[in-house]
Amino acid sequence: MARVAFILLCHKDPDAILDQVARLTAAGDYVAIHFDASAAAADYRKITGALADHPNVTFVTRRVRCGWGEWSLVEATLRGLQAALAAFAQATHFYMLSGDCMPIKSADYAHRFLDMHDKDFIESFDFFDTDWIKTGFREERLIYRHYFNERSQKRRFYAAFALQKRFNITRALPSGINVMIGSQWWCLRRRSVEAVLAFTRQRPDVIRFFRTTWIPDETFFQTLVRHLVPGREIESRTLTFLMFSDYGMPVSFYNDHADFLLGQDALFARKISAEAHGLKKRLGALYASGQADFTISNEGRTLFSFLTARGRSGRRFAPRFWEAEMAIGVGRSLLIILCKKWHVAKRLTAAIRQNTDIAAFDYLFNEAQTPLPDMGGIERSLAKRGRNHGAFMRMLYDHAGTDRVVICLDTSSLDLITAFQADRADVRMLEIECSLCDDYLIGHAIRVGLAGPQSSPATFARLLPTIRRDMIHEGDAIRDAGFKQTSRLRETATEAENAAAIAAFLGVEEAVALELARTPHLFVD
């Protein structure tokens, strides 16, 4: 029966490593650990101290300082393979693993699977005839020499690249070698690993080439296995289920992915999120569970591609929340103040906030700078607020913790007013009628860009009658619509008349309404 030696490259979290080793060895498998030489010495001592006498664990003693995209990762893997070959004579397969990987099948299932498939499982695609690389360097990985780490020595990395490119300093591929590419997470048979290690001793020119190749862990083993092993004995896929976004970033898995992962045609999965404690607990018990029945659907990558494409346009499992929750809803009151003079309405909302416990907001659908609470970013622009006004209002009610909200709308917002009136909520309106003097109209024309401060009196003489008629028309259109529960606050009315309108609108006591009607300078321009 198959026995697996896991090559575990790690650099942090000794407790998690100890847990992982306990899971993997519980079913009789082996682990060869390479702990990054640049990691904390105390962490390394903790791991070696805890596992020093474990018969199924060995350590790489000549450790390497590893860096992403460097040859050091390949070198650490080669040393892990050498240690595993020497320590575990019964190991039939060697499986690359990281600290972010967890089993999605039992050991019994994995062993039977490997016994049934006498193959090497490693992604191995022709480097120059595949779209495996989504972004960034392609042939530049190979034809130029890369001496510096792109992440820790970025300036040197790109300076050396630019210099070689400018003077056309390129290199040929090693003779007789077709470079392949694929995932660094593979599972190889013992004889294949022995062949790879023997080849590294026979062809030092190949080693020299890959030492200065960028991201060689995606090309070295993939190339050598394809060069040394008959194609019929290679299955060009990884037994570790992993996915990448269309930006080339690895996808992390969380608690609600458990059943999804168990259904994939793979033995392990990465990356498991550090926060997915429930998923880790469930998968942690799986490898030694002896479970043999798994329903394999293997729809993972196809489903991910299907859903992410629709997620961009809001068509995933269900409509976006603002499509599903378009209404404010029964049991809530929406109190709308309609006024062309925004400063007048704002004085009234300020007085409402001061004298009542009613949540009152200014022109949130007309003015970008209207003060609003932090609602996750949807409040930051008029376009976002207006994309679905009903959903935005529901969020506003929830955030304010109330069922009664006052908002202001410009009288030009007839479509929005009509939409709110059709809602199942209790919708009331207070129209504020103000006098439209020439000075106000001139200021309005300048604010909306119809005129400038330097426009001539003749220009204003032509504009003002039209602007006045438009504003009067907006008020007439609102009244002609016959909206129910509409009150009016008039600049020419008495305080008592305006107080009665406010009381009907807000549902407050007469004394409170009178106080609001007496708001200082309410109608002053």
Coordinates of C-alpha atoms in Angstrom, one line a residue, residues 105-106 108-109 112 286 289-295:
K105 CA -9.8 13.3 1.9
S106 CA -8.9 10.6 4.5
D108 CA -7.3 5.6 3.5
Y109 CA -8.8 7.2 0.5
R112 CA -6.1 3.6 -2.3
L286 CA -10.6 14.0 8.4
S289 CA -10.9 9.3 10.1
G290 CA -10.9 6.3 7.8
Q291 CA -13.8 7.8 5.8
A292 CA -14.0 6.1 2.4
D293 CA -17.1 7.5 0.8
F294 CA -16.7 10.8 -0.9
T295 CA -19.1 12.2 -3.5

